CSV table of C-alpha atoms and ligand atoms in Angstrom, one decimal:
chain,number,residue,atom,x,y,z
A,1,MET,CA,30.9,7.2,-24.6
A,2,LYS,CA,31.2,10.5,-25.3
A,3,ASN,CA,28.8,10.7,-27.9
A,4,ILE,CA,26.0,9.4,-26.0
A,5,PRO,CA,23.3,12.0,-26.0
A,6,LYS,CA,22.9,13.5,-22.6
A,7,MET,CA,19.7,11.5,-21.2
A,8,SER,CA,17.6,13.2,-18.2
A,9,LEU,CA,18.2,10.9,-14.9
A,10,THR,CA,14.3,10.5,-15.1
A,11,SER,CA,14.4,8.8,-18.7
A,12,LEU,CA,17.4,6.6,-17.8
A,13,PHE,CA,15.3,5.6,-14.7
A,14,LEU,CA,12.5,5.0,-16.6
A,15,ILE,CA,14.2,2.7,-19.3
A,16,ILE,CA,16.2,0.8,-16.5
A,17,VAL,CA,12.9,0.3,-15.1
A,18,MET,CA,10.7,-0.9,-18.3
A,19,ILE,CA,13.8,-3.3,-18.8
A,20,VAL,CA,13.8,-4.7,-15.2
A,21,THR,CA,9.9,-4.8,-15.2
A,22,ALA,CA,9.4,-6.0,-19.0
A,23,GLY,CA,11.4,-9.1,-17.3
A,24,CYS,CA,8.5,-9.5,-14.6
A,25,SER,CA,5.5,-9.0,-16.5
A,26,SER,CA,3.5,-11.9,-17.9
A,27,THR,CA,3.3,-10.4,-21.5
A,28,GLU,CA,5.6,-12.3,-24.1
A,29,LYS,CA,8.8,-10.0,-24.9
A,30,ALA,CA,8.8,-9.9,-28.5
A,31,SER,CA,12.2,-6.9,-28.5
A,32,SER,CA,12.5,-4.4,-26.1
A,33,THR,CA,13.0,-1.8,-28.4
A,34,ASN,CA,9.4,-2.1,-30.4
A,35,HIS,CA,7.1,-1.3,-27.0
A,36,SER,CA,3.9,-2.4,-29.1
A,37,LYS,CA,5.1,-5.6,-30.2
A,38,LEU,CA,5.0,-6.7,-26.6
A,39,ILE,CA,1.2,-7.3,-26.5
A,40,THR,CA,0.9,-10.6,-28.5
A,41,ASP,CA,-3.0,-10.9,-28.7
A,42,ASP,CA,-5.0,-7.8,-29.4
A,43,SER,CA,-8.1,-9.7,-29.0
A,44,LYS,CA,-7.4,-9.8,-24.7
A,45,PRO,CA,-8.1,-7.0,-22.1
A,46,TYR,CA,-5.0,-5.3,-22.0
A,47,VAL,CA,-4.6,-4.3,-18.0
A,48,GLY,CA,-1.4,-1.9,-17.0
A,49,PHE,CA,-0.9,-2.4,-13.2
A,50,LEU,CA,1.2,0.9,-11.9
A,51,LEU,CA,2.6,-0.1,-8.3
A,52,ASP,CA,4.2,3.1,-6.3
A,53,THR,CA,7.0,0.6,-4.9
A,54,LEU,CA,8.1,-3.2,-4.5
A,55,LYS,CA,10.0,-2.1,-1.2
A,56,ASP,CA,7.3,-3.2,1.3
A,57,GLU,CA,7.0,-7.1,1.0
A,58,ARG,CA,3.2,-6.8,0.6
A,59,TRP,CA,3.1,-5.4,-3.0
A,60,TYR,CA,5.1,-8.3,-4.5
A,61,LYS,CA,1.8,-10.3,-3.2
A,62,ASP,CA,-0.2,-7.7,-5.0
A,63,LYS,CA,1.9,-7.8,-8.4
A,64,ALA,CA,1.7,-12.0,-8.3
A,65,LEU,CA,-2.2,-12.2,-7.1
A,66,PHE,CA,-3.0,-9.7,-9.6
A,67,GLU,CA,-1.4,-10.9,-12.6
A,68,GLU,CA,-2.8,-14.4,-11.8
A,69,GLU,CA,-6.4,-13.2,-11.6
A,70,ILE,CA,-5.9,-11.3,-15.1
A,71,LYS,CA,-4.6,-14.3,-16.9
A,72,LYS,CA,-7.3,-16.4,-15.4
A,73,LEU,CA,-9.8,-14.0,-16.5
A,74,GLY,CA,-8.4,-14.0,-20.0
A,75,GLY,CA,-6.6,-10.8,-19.8
A,76,GLN,CA,-2.9,-9.5,-20.2
A,77,VAL,CA,-1.7,-7.5,-18.0
A,78,LYS,CA,1.8,-5.6,-17.5
A,79,THR,CA,3.0,-4.4,-14.2
A,80,LEU,CA,5.8,-1.5,-13.3
A,81,ALA,CA,7.0,-0.1,-10.1
A,82,ALA,CA,8.1,3.6,-9.9
A,83,ASN,CA,10.0,3.7,-6.9
A,84,GLY,CA,8.7,5.9,-4.9
A,85,LEU,CA,9.0,8.7,-7.8
A,86,ASP,CA,5.9,10.6,-9.2
A,87,GLU,CA,7.2,11.7,-12.3
A,88,VAL,CA,8.4,8.1,-13.1
A,89,GLN,CA,5.0,7.1,-12.5
A,90,ILE,CA,3.5,9.3,-15.1
A,91,LYS,CA,5.9,8.3,-17.6
A,92,GLN,CA,5.1,4.9,-16.9
A,93,ALA,CA,1.4,5.7,-17.3
A,94,GLN,CA,2.0,7.4,-20.3
A,95,LEU,CA,4.1,4.5,-21.9
A,96,LEU,CA,1.4,2.1,-21.1
A,97,ILE,CA,-1.4,4.2,-22.7
A,98,GLU,CA,0.9,4.4,-26.0
A,99,GLU,CA,1.1,0.6,-25.6
A,100,GLY,CA,-2.7,0.4,-25.7
A,101,VAL,CA,-3.8,-0.6,-22.5
A,102,ASP,CA,-7.8,-0.9,-22.0
A,103,VAL,CA,-7.6,0.4,-18.5
A,104,LEU,CA,-5.1,1.9,-15.8
A,105,VAL,CA,-5.1,0.1,-12.3
A,106,VAL,CA,-2.8,2.1,-10.0
A,107,VAL,CA,-1.4,2.1,-6.6
A,108,PRO,CA,-0.3,6.1,-6.4
A,109,HIS,CA,2.9,6.9,-4.9
A,110,ASP,CA,1.3,10.7,-4.1
A,111,ALA,CA,-2.3,10.9,-4.0
A,112,VAL,CA,-2.5,14.8,-5.4
A,113,ILE,CA,0.3,14.5,-7.8
A,114,SER,CA,-1.4,11.4,-9.7
A,115,ALA,CA,-4.3,13.0,-10.7
A,116,GLU,CA,-2.2,13.7,-13.8
A,117,ILE,CA,-2.5,10.1,-14.5
A,118,VAL,CA,-6.5,9.8,-14.7
A,119,GLU,CA,-6.4,13.2,-16.5
A,120,ILE,CA,-4.1,11.8,-19.6
A,121,ALA,CA,-5.6,8.3,-19.4
A,122,HIS,CA,-9.1,10.1,-19.7
A,123,GLU,CA,-7.7,11.7,-22.8
A,124,ALA,CA,-6.6,8.6,-24.6
A,125,GLY,CA,-9.9,7.3,-23.7
A,126,VAL,CA,-8.4,5.2,-20.9
A,127,LYS,CA,-10.5,4.2,-17.7
A,128,VAL,CA,-8.4,4.4,-14.5
A,129,VAL,CA,-9.2,2.2,-11.0
A,130,SER,CA,-7.1,3.5,-8.1
A,131,TYR,CA,-5.9,0.0,-6.1
A,132,ASP,CA,-5.7,0.3,-2.4
A,133,ARG,CA,-4.6,4.0,-2.2
A,134,LEU,CA,-7.2,6.6,-3.7
A,135,ILE,CA,-6.2,9.2,-6.2
A,136,LYS,CA,-7.4,12.8,-4.9
A,137,ASN,CA,-8.5,15.4,-6.9
A,138,ALA,CA,-9.5,13.8,-10.1
A,139,ASP,CA,-12.1,12.0,-12.3
A,140,VAL,CA,-11.3,8.4,-10.8
A,141,ASP,CA,-13.5,5.8,-12.2
A,142,TYR,CA,-13.2,3.3,-9.4
A,143,TYR,CA,-11.6,2.8,-6.2
A,144,ILE,CA,-10.9,-0.6,-4.6
A,145,SER,CA,-9.4,-1.2,-1.0
A,146,PHE,CA,-9.7,-2.2,2.6
A,147,ASP,CA,-11.6,0.0,5.2
A,148,ASN,CA,-8.5,2.1,5.7
A,149,GLU,CA,-10.2,4.2,9.0
A,150,LYS,CA,-11.1,0.7,10.4
A,151,VAL,CA,-7.2,-0.6,10.1
A,152,GLY,CA,-6.6,2.5,12.6
A,153,GLU,CA,-9.4,1.6,15.0
A,154,ILE,CA,-8.0,-1.9,15.1
A,155,GLN,CA,-4.7,-0.5,15.8
A,156,ALA,CA,-5.8,1.7,18.4
A,157,THR,CA,-8.2,-0.4,20.2
A,158,GLU,CA,-6.0,-3.4,20.3
A,159,ILE,CA,-3.0,-1.1,22.0
A,160,LEU,CA,-5.7,0.2,24.3
A,161,LYS,CA,-6.1,-3.6,25.7
A,162,LYS,CA,-2.4,-3.5,26.9
A,163,VAL,CA,-2.2,-0.1,28.1
A,164,PRO,CA,-5.4,1.9,28.8
A,165,ASN,CA,-4.1,5.2,30.1
A,166,GLY,CA,-0.3,6.9,29.5
A,167,ASN,CA,1.7,8.7,27.2
A,168,PHE,CA,1.2,7.5,23.7
A,169,ALA,CA,3.1,8.2,20.5
A,170,TYR,CA,1.6,8.2,17.0
A,171,ILE,CA,4.0,6.8,14.3
A,172,GLY,CA,2.3,7.2,10.8
A,173,GLY,CA,3.1,6.6,7.4
A,174,ALA,CA,3.6,8.5,4.4
A,175,GLU,CA,1.2,12.0,4.2
A,176,SER,CA,1.7,11.7,0.5
A,177,ASP,CA,-0.6,8.4,1.0
A,178,ASN,CA,-4.1,9.1,1.4
A,179,ASN,CA,-4.0,5.8,3.2
A,180,ALA,CA,-1.6,7.1,6.0
A,181,ILE,CA,-4.3,9.9,7.0
A,182,LEU,CA,-7.2,7.4,6.6
A,183,PHE,CA,-5.3,5.0,9.1
A,184,ARG,CA,-4.6,8.2,11.6
A,185,GLN,CA,-7.9,9.3,11.3
A,186,GLY,CA,-9.3,6.0,12.5
A,187,ALA,CA,-6.9,5.8,15.0
A,188,MET,CA,-7.4,8.9,16.3
A,189,LYS,CA,-11.4,8.4,16.5
A,190,VAL,CA,-10.9,5.7,19.4
A,191,LEU,CA,-8.2,7.8,20.8
A,192,GLN,CA,-9.4,11.4,21.0
A,193,PRO,CA,-12.3,11.0,23.7
A,194,LEU,CA,-9.4,9.7,25.8
A,195,ILE,CA,-7.3,12.3,24.8
A,196,ASP,CA,-9.9,15.0,25.8
A,197,ASN,CA,-10.4,13.6,29.2
A,198,GLY,CA,-6.9,13.2,29.9
A,199,THR,CA,-6.4,9.4,30.2
A,200,VAL,CA,-4.2,9.4,27.1
A,201,LYS,CA,-1.2,12.4,26.4
A,202,LEU,CA,-0.4,12.3,22.7
A,203,VAL,CA,3.2,13.3,23.3
A,204,HIS,CA,4.4,12.4,19.9
A,205,ASP,CA,2.9,12.4,16.5
A,206,GLN,CA,4.5,12.2,13.0
A,207,TYR,CA,3.8,10.9,9.8
A,208,THR,CA,7.0,9.0,8.1
A,209,ASP,CA,8.3,10.1,4.7
A,210,ASP,CA,7.7,7.0,2.2
A,211,TRP,CA,6.8,4.8,4.7
A,212,ASN,CA,10.7,4.8,5.1
A,213,PRO,CA,11.1,2.5,8.3
A,214,ASP,CA,14.7,4.1,9.1
A,215,ILE,CA,13.1,7.5,9.3
A,216,ALA,CA,10.4,5.8,11.6
A,217,LYS,CA,13.3,4.6,13.7
A,218,GLU,CA,14.8,8.2,13.8
A,219,ASN,CA,11.3,9.5,14.7
A,220,MET,CA,11.1,7.6,17.5
A,221,LYS,CA,14.5,8.0,18.6
A,222,THR,CA,13.2,11.7,19.1
A,223,ALA,CA,9.8,11.1,20.9
A,224,LEU,CA,11.8,8.8,23.1
A,225,SER,CA,14.6,11.7,24.1
A,226,LYS,CA,11.9,14.3,24.0
A,227,ASN,CA,10.0,12.6,26.5
A,228,GLY,CA,12.5,11.2,28.9
A,229,ASN,CA,11.8,7.8,27.4
A,230,ALA,CA,8.4,8.2,29.5
A,231,ILE,CA,6.5,6.7,26.4
A,232,ASN,CA,3.8,3.8,27.4
A,233,ALA,CA,2.5,2.5,24.2
A,234,VAL,CA,3.1,3.4,20.1
A,235,ILE,CA,0.7,3.2,17.3
A,236,ALA,CA,2.8,2.6,14.2
A,237,ALA,CA,0.9,2.8,11.3
A,238,ASN,CA,2.4,-0.6,9.4
A,239,ASP,CA,5.1,-3.4,10.0
A,240,GLY,CA,7.9,-1.3,8.6
A,241,THR,CA,7.5,1.5,10.9
A,242,ALA,CA,6.6,-1.1,13.9
A,243,GLY,CA,9.9,-2.4,12.7
A,244,GLY,CA,12.0,0.7,12.9
A,245,VAL,CA,10.2,1.7,16.2
A,246,ILE,CA,10.8,-1.2,18.1
A,247,GLU,CA,14.7,-0.8,17.5
A,248,SER,CA,14.6,2.5,18.8
A,249,LEU,CA,12.8,1.2,21.9
A,250,ALA,CA,15.5,-1.8,21.9
A,251,GLY,CA,18.1,1.1,22.0
A,252,VAL,CA,16.9,2.2,25.2
A,253,GLY,CA,16.0,-1.3,26.9
A,254,LEU,CA,12.2,-0.6,26.1
A,255,ALA,CA,11.3,-3.7,23.2
A,256,GLY,CA,8.9,-5.9,24.5
A,257,THR,CA,7.9,-3.6,27.1
A,258,VAL,CA,5.7,-0.8,25.3
A,259,PRO,CA,3.2,-2.1,23.1
A,260,VAL,CA,3.4,-1.3,19.4
A,261,SER,CA,0.8,-1.8,16.8
A,262,GLY,CA,1.7,-2.5,13.3
A,263,GLN,CA,-0.1,-3.3,9.8
A,264,ASP,CA,0.2,-6.1,6.3
A,265,ALA,CA,1.2,-9.1,8.4
A,266,GLU,CA,4.5,-9.0,7.1
A,267,LEU,CA,7.0,-12.0,8.1
A,268,GLU,CA,8.8,-10.3,10.3
A,269,GLY,CA,5.6,-8.3,11.8
A,270,VAL,CA,4.2,-11.3,12.4
A,271,ARG,CA,7.3,-13.0,14.0
A,272,ARG,CA,7.5,-9.9,16.7
A,273,VAL,CA,4.3,-10.9,17.5
A,274,VAL,CA,4.9,-14.1,18.2
A,275,GLN,CA,8.0,-13.4,20.1
A,276,GLY,CA,6.4,-10.3,22.0
A,277,LEU,CA,8.0,-7.6,20.6
A,278,GLN,CA,5.0,-6.4,18.6
A,279,THR,CA,1.6,-6.3,20.1
A,280,MET,CA,-0.4,-6.9,16.8
A,281,THR,CA,-0.3,-6.6,13.2
A,282,VAL,CA,-3.3,-6.0,10.6
A,283,TYR,CA,-4.0,-8.6,8.0
A,284,LYS,CA,-5.3,-7.6,4.9
A,285,PRO,CA,-6.2,-10.4,2.7
A,286,ILE,CA,-4.8,-9.5,-0.7
A,287,ASN,CA,-5.8,-12.3,-2.5
A,288,LEU,CA,-9.4,-11.1,-2.0
A,289,LEU,CA,-8.5,-7.7,-3.2
A,290,ALA,CA,-6.4,-9.1,-6.2
A,291,VAL,CA,-9.5,-11.3,-7.4
A,292,LYS,CA,-12.1,-8.3,-7.1
A,293,SER,CA,-9.8,-5.7,-8.5
A,294,ALA,CA,-9.1,-8.0,-11.5
A,295,GLU,CA,-12.8,-8.7,-12.1
A,296,MET,CA,-13.3,-4.9,-11.9
A,297,ALA,CA,-10.2,-4.3,-14.1
A,298,ILE,CA,-11.4,-6.8,-17.1
A,299,MET,CA,-14.8,-5.5,-16.9
A,300,VAL,CA,-13.7,-1.9,-17.3
A,301,ALA,CA,-11.4,-3.0,-20.6
A,302,LYS,CA,-14.6,-4.2,-21.7
A,303,GLY,CA,-16.2,-1.2,-21.3
A,304,GLU,CA,-19.1,-2.4,-19.1
A,305,GLU,CA,-20.1,-0.9,-15.6
A,306,VAL,CA,-19.2,-1.9,-12.5
A,307,LYS,CA,-21.5,-2.1,-9.9
A,308,THR,CA,-20.4,-0.6,-6.5
A,309,ASP,CA,-21.8,-0.8,-2.8
A,310,LYS,CA,-19.8,2.1,-1.6
A,311,GLN,CA,-18.7,5.5,-2.7
A,312,ILE,CA,-15.9,7.9,-1.6
A,313,ASN,CA,-15.4,11.6,-1.9
A,314,ASN,CA,-12.0,12.3,-3.3
A,315,GLY,CA,-11.9,15.8,-3.0
A,316,LYS,CA,-13.3,16.4,-6.8
A,317,ILE,CA,-16.4,13.6,-7.0
A,318,ASP,CA,-18.0,10.7,-5.5
A,319,VAL,CA,-15.7,7.8,-6.9
A,320,PRO,CA,-17.6,4.3,-6.7
A,321,ALA,CA,-15.9,2.2,-4.2
A,322,VAL,CA,-15.4,-1.5,-2.8
A,323,PHE,CA,-13.8,-2.0,0.7
A,324,LEU,CA,-12.6,-5.3,2.2
A,325,ASP,CA,-12.4,-5.9,5.6
A,326,PRO,CA,-9.0,-5.9,7.7
A,327,ILE,CA,-8.5,-8.5,10.4
A,328,ALA,CA,-6.5,-7.8,13.7
A,329,ILE,CA,-3.8,-10.2,14.7
A,330,THR,CA,-2.7,-10.9,17.9
A,331,ASN,CA,-0.4,-13.9,19.1
A,332,GLU,CA,-3.9,-15.4,20.1
A,333,ASN,CA,-5.1,-15.8,16.1
A,334,VAL,CA,-1.8,-16.2,14.2
A,335,ARG,CA,-2.8,-19.6,13.2
A,336,ASP,CA,-6.1,-19.5,12.8
A,337,THR,CA,-5.7,-16.3,10.4
A,338,VAL,CA,-2.6,-16.0,8.1
A,339,ILE,CA,-1.3,-19.6,8.6
A,340,LYS,CA,-4.6,-21.4,7.8
A,341,ASP,CA,-5.1,-18.5,4.5
A,342,GLY,CA,-1.5,-19.9,3.9
A,343,TYR,CA,-1.0,-16.2,3.7
A,344,LEU,CA,2.3,-17.1,5.8
A,345,ASN,CA,3.7,-20.3,6.3
A,346,GLU,CA,4.0,-21.9,10.0
A,347,ALA,CA,7.6,-23.0,9.7
A,348,ASP,CA,8.9,-19.4,8.6
A,349,VAL,CA,6.9,-17.8,11.1
A,350,PHE,CA,7.7,-19.8,14.5
A,351,LYS,CA,11.2,-20.2,13.3
B,1,GAL,C1,-0.2,1.6,2.3
B,1,GAL,C2,-0.6,0.3,2.5
B,1,GAL,C3,-0.1,-0.6,3.7
B,1,GAL,C4,1.0,-0.1,3.7
B,1,GAL,C5,1.8,1.0,2.8
B,1,GAL,C6,3.3,1.1,2.6
B,1,GAL,O1,-1.1,2.5,1.4
B,1,GAL,O2,-2.1,0.4,2.5
B,1,GAL,O3,-0.8,-1.7,3.2
B,1,GAL,O4,1.9,-1.3,3.0
B,1,GAL,O5,1.2,1.6,2.0
B,1,GAL,O6,3.4,0.6,1.4
């Protein structure tokens, strides 16, 4: 063991991620030592899919559905997840570029730091599609996501239906994620007029590092103790953070009494909605996102231009964009939406 050369933690982690994710990717495995051999058919468009993490339930769906669509369109794809580490995500981009990808589809961990991925990709003549989350301050080629401000508007609107006034807490997502900024912006668009006229008092307002449910739980504990448990409603940015918030509310006997929002229609999130512990979640049909982004990726890989009907300024340029519609889920429409679409199955939800 002694004569193994000292290897940086990142490189060691990267090799472990490579070995693990190489097992998941749909391309044939030649031998793990010679990366370029992993690509079996040079005539097929080769798509690199870079995920921030596989920690949240939805990203497994994104991975499976996107890979399936790329294959259907005659392409080949490799997916790598960075486990929330920026330097690993940049290294993974370098590796896929060296392997000869024709396009990179990226879910950035950090909206600003990931700009480096666009730079190194463009130096190699590889275009970049920002998937679900926007890469800021870079010449991103295309962006595809859901209308993220609308997500926030839907969350605030559904909560106000239950509690039209009182003390509100906002438990946001990761500030490094541009979506978390947009979700909060959308919620505040609805709440601000009520805050201005004193109907609603925003007694706690905090982002959650890395979307971590345990951190959301601690932040909610702070909010409760800071306000003598006098909190009437919580806008939590996704189901993960909502789960943490509801655990804290349970700790003071308020779970099911204080309305809480969520997002992603995770199984546990929807189960809490039908049990009355969580007021709502936001369903984002990922199959639509996967289909449209795979079409986009294959066209870009073939050097074709993609027509888009929208654009968004990322701090450097107006990025051509496609936005899909999010859907509010409450106890009333669970069967007509996520169950009917086969996104979740009835037995699991109503177990
Ligand atoms: C956001 C995404 C959400 C949520 C979150 C945590 O960017 O839009 O759906 O899952 O990340 O991973």
